[in-house]
mmCIF file of C-alpha atoms and ligand atoms in Angstrom:
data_model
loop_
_atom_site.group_PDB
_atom_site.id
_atom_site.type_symbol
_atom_site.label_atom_id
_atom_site.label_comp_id
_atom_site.label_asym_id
_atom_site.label_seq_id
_atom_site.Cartn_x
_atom_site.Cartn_y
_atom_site.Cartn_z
ATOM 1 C CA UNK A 1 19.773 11.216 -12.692
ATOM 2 C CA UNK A 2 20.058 10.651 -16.173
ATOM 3 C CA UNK A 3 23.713 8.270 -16.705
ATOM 4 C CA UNK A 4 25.217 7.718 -19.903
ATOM 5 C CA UNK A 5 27.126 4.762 -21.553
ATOM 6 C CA UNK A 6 30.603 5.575 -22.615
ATOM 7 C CA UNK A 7 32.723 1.931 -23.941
ATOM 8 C CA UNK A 8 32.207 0.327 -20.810
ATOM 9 C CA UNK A 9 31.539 2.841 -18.135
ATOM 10 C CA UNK A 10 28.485 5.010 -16.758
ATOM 11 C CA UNK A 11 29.198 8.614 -16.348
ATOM 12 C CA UNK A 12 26.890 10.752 -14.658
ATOM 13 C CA UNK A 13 25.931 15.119 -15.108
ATOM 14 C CA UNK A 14 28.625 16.961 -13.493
ATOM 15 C CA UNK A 15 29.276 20.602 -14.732
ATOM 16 C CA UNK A 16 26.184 22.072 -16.666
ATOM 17 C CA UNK A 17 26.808 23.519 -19.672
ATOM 18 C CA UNK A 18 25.578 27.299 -18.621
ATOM 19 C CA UNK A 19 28.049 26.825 -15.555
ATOM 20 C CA UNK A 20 30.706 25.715 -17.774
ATOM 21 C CA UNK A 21 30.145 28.851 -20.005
ATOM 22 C CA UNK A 22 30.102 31.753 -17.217
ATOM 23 C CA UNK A 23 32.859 30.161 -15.575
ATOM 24 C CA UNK A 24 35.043 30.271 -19.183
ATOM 25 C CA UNK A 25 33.716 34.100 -19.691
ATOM 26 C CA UNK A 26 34.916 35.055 -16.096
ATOM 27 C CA UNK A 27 38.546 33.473 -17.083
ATOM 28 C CA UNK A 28 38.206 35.360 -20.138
ATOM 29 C CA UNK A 29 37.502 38.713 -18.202
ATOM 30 C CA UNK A 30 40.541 38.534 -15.908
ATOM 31 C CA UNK A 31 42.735 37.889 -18.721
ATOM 32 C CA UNK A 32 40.701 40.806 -20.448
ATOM 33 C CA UNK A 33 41.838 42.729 -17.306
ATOM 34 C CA UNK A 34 44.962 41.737 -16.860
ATOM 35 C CA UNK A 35 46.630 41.733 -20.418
ATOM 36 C CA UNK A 36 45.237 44.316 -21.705
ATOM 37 C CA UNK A 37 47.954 46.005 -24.153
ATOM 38 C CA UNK A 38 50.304 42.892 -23.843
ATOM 39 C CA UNK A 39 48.970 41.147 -26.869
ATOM 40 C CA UNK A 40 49.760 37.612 -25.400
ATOM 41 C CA UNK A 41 49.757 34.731 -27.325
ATOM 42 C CA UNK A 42 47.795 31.563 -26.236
ATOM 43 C CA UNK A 43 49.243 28.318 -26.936
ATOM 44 C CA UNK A 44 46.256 25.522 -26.570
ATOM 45 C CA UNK A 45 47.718 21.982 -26.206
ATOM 46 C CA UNK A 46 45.541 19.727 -27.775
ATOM 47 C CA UNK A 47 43.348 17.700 -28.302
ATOM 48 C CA UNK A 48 41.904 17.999 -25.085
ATOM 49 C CA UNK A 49 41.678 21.853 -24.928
ATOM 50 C CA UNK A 50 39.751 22.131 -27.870
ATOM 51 C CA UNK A 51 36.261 23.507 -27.263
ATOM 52 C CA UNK A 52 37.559 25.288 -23.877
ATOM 53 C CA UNK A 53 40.118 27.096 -26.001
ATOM 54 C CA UNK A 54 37.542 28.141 -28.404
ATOM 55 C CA UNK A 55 34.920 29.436 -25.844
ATOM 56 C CA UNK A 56 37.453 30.617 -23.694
ATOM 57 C CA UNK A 57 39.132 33.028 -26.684
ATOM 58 C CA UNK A 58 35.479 33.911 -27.994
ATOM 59 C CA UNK A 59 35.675 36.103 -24.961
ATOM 60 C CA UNK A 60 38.700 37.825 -25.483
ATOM 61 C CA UNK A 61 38.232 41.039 -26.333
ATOM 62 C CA UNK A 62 41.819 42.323 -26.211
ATOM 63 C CA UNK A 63 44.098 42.218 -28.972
ATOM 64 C CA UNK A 64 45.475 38.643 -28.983
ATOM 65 C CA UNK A 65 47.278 35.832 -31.076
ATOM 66 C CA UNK A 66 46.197 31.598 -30.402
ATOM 67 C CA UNK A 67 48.326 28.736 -31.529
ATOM 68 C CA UNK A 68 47.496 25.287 -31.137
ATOM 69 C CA UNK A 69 50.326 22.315 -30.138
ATOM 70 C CA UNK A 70 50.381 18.791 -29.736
ATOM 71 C CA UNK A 71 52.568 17.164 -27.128
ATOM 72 C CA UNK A 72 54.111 13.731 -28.610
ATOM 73 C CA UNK A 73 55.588 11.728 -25.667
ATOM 74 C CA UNK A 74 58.954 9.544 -26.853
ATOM 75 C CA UNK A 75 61.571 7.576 -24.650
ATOM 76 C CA UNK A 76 64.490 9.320 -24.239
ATOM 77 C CA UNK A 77 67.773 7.572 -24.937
ATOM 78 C CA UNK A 78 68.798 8.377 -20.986
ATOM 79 C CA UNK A 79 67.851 6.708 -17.927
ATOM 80 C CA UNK A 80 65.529 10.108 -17.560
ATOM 81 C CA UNK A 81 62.289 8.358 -19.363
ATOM 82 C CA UNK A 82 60.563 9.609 -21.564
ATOM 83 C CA UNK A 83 60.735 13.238 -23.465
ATOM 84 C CA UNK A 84 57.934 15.559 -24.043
ATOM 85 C CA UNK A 85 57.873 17.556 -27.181
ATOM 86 C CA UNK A 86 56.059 20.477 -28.878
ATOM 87 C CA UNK A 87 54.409 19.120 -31.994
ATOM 88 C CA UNK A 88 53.382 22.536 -34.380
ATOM 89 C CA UNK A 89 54.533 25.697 -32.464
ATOM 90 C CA UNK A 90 55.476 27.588 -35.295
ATOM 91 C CA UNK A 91 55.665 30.896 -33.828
ATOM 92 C CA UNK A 92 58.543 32.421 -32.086
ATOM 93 C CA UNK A 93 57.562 33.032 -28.081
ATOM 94 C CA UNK A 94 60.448 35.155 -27.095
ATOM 95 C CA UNK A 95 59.717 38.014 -25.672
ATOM 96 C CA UNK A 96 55.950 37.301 -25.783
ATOM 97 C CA UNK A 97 53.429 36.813 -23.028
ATOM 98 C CA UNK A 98 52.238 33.496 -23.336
ATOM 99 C CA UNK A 99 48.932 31.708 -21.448
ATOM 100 C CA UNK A 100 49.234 27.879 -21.725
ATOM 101 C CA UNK A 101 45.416 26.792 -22.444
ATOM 102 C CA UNK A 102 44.811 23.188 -20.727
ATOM 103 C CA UNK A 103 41.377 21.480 -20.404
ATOM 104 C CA UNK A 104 42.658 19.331 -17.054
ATOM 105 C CA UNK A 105 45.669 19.149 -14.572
ATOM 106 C CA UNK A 106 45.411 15.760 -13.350
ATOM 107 C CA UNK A 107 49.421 14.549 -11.840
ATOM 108 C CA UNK A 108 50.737 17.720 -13.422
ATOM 109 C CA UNK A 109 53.090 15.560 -15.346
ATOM 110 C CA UNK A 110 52.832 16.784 -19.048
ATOM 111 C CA UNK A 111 53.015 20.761 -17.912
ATOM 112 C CA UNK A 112 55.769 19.968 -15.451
ATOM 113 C CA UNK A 113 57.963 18.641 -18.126
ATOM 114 C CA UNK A 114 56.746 20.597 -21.254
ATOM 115 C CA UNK A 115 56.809 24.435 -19.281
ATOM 116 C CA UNK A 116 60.887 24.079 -18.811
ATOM 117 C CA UNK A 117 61.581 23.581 -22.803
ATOM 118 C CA UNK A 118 59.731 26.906 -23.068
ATOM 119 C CA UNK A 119 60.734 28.562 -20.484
ATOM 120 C CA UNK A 120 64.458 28.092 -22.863
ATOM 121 C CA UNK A 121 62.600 30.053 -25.578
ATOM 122 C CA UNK A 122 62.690 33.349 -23.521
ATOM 123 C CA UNK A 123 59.106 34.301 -23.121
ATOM 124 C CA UNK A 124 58.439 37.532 -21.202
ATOM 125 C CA UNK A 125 55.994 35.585 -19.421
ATOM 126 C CA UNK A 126 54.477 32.470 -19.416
ATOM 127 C CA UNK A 127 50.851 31.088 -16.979
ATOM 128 C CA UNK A 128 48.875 28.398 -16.878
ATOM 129 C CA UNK A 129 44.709 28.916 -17.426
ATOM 130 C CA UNK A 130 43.047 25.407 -17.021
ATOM 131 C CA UNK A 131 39.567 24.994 -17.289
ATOM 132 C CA UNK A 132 39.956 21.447 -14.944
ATOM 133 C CA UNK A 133 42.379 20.900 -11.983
ATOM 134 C CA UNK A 134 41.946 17.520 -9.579
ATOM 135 C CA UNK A 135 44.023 18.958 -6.472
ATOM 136 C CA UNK A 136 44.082 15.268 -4.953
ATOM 137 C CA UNK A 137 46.090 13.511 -7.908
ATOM 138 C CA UNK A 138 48.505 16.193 -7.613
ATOM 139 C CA UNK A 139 52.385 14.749 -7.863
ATOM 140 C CA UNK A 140 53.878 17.931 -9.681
ATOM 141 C CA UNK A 141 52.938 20.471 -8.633
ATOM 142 C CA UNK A 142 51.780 23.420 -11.089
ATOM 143 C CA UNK A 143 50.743 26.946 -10.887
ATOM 144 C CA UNK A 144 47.300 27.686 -11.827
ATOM 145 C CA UNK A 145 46.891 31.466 -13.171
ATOM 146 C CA UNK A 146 43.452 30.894 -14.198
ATOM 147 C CA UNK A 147 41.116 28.063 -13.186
ATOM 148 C CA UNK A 148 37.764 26.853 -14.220
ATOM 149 C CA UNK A 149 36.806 24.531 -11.236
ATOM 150 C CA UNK A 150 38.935 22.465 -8.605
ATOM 151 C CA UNK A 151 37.224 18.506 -8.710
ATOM 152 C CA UNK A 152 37.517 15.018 -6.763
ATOM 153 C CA UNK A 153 39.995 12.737 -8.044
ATOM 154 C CA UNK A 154 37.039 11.418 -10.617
ATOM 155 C CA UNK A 155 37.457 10.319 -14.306
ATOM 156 C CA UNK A 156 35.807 13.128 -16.375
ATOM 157 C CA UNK A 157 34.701 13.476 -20.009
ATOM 158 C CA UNK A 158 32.899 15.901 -22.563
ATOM 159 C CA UNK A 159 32.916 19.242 -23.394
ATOM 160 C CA UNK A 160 36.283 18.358 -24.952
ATOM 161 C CA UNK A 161 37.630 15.507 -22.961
ATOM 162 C CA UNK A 162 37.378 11.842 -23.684
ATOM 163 C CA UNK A 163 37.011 8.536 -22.977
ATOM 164 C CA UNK A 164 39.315 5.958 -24.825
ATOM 165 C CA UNK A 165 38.147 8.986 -28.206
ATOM 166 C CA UNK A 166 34.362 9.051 -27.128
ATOM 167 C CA UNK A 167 32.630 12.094 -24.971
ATOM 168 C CA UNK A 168 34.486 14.974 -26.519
ATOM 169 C CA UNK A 169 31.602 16.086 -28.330
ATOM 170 C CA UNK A 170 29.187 16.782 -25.152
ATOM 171 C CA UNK A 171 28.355 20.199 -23.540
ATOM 172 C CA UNK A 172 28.205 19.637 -20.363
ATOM 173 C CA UNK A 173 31.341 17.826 -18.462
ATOM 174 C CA UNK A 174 30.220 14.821 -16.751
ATOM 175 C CA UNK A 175 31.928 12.442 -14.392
ATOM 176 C CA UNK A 176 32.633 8.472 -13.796
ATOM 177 C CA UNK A 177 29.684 7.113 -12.059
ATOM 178 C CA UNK A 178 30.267 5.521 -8.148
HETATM 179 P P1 IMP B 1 48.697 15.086 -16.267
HETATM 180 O O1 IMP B 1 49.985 15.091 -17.041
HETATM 181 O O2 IMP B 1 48.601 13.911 -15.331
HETATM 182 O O3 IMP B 1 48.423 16.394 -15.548
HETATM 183 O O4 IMP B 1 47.525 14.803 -17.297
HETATM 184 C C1 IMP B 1 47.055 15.740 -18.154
HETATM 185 C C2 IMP B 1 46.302 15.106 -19.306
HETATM 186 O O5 IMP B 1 45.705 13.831 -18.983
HETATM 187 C C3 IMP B 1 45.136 16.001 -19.684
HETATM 188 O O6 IMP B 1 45.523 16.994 -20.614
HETATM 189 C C4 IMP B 1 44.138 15.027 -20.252
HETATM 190 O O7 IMP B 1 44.384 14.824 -21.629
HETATM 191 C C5 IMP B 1 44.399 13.729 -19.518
HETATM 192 N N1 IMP B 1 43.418 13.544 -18.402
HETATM 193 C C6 IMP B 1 43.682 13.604 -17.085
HETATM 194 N N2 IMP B 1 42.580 13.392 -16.342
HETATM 195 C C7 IMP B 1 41.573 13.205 -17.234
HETATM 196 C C8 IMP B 1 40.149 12.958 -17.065
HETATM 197 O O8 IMP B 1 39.575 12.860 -15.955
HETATM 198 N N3 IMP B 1 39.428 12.824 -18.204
HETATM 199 C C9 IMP B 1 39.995 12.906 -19.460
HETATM 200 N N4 IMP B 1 41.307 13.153 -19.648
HETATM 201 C C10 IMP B 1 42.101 13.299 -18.547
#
């Protein structure tokens, strides 16, 4: 099997490109199904969801809106840690049916404390489609609308995803060798 160098780690083929694309047009085709006539809004959270956001919205033949946010991680001034915030979300969500576009769902950390502060901005509805999920490192749990593929607790990279900034720029998805 061909491996390939990333800083200091091998990584070997995982998800195949072609797999990686019908998988991404059969999300697309639910949502198709299911929103139809909702005009929801996708907000991709970057920079990981990139290229899955792009495929995944290619497919979307429904009238729909996409936004893209970053999520900038500060310490809080209470005991409570640190404080996720929103980072470009410029357009008002209430009353709007939003899908929250995530490449992976590793602890569930970032979605289990972002989803609250929009849940405050009144959306009629708000779900999760994830290309990525890794049941095992589950310690928040989230609900998963749409979801590409479940994986092992593995380090993965490309197709969006990096290493330490390398990998993002491959197809296919591959994962950490041994
Ligand atoms: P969580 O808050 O633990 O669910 O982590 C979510 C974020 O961690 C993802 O959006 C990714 O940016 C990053 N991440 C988690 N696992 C991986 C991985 O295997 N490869 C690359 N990035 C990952």
């Amino acid at each position: 099997m061909q491996t390939l160098r990333v800083h200091d780690k091998e990584f070997e083929p995982y998800l195949s490109a072609a797999a990686i694309s019908a998988k991404v047009a059969g999300m697309a085709e639910a949502i198709n199904n299911d929103y139809a006539g909702k005009k929801p809004l996708f907000i991709a959270i970057l920079n990981g969801s990139f290229i899955f956001a792009a495929d995944l919205f290619k497919n979307i033949s429904i009238e729909a809106e996409i936004c893209f946010i970053k999520l900038a991680s500060y310490k809080g001034t209470k005991s409570s840690g640190h404080v996720i915030t929103a980072i470009g979300l410029d357009t008002d969500i209430i009353d709007r049916h939003i899908i929250i576009l995530e490449d992976i769902v590793d602890t569930g950390k970032t979605l289990s404390e972002f989803l609250p502060q929009l849940q405050h901005q009144q959306p009629a509805s708000m779900v999760i489609a994830a290309l990525l999920h890794k049941p095992e490192a589950t310690v928040y749990p989230i609900d998963i609308k749409y979801l590409g593929f479940s994986i092992p607790n593995k380090f993965v990279l490309g197709y969006g995803l990096d290493y330490d900034g390398l990998g993002r720029n491959l197809g296919e998805i591959y994962q950490l060798a041994r």
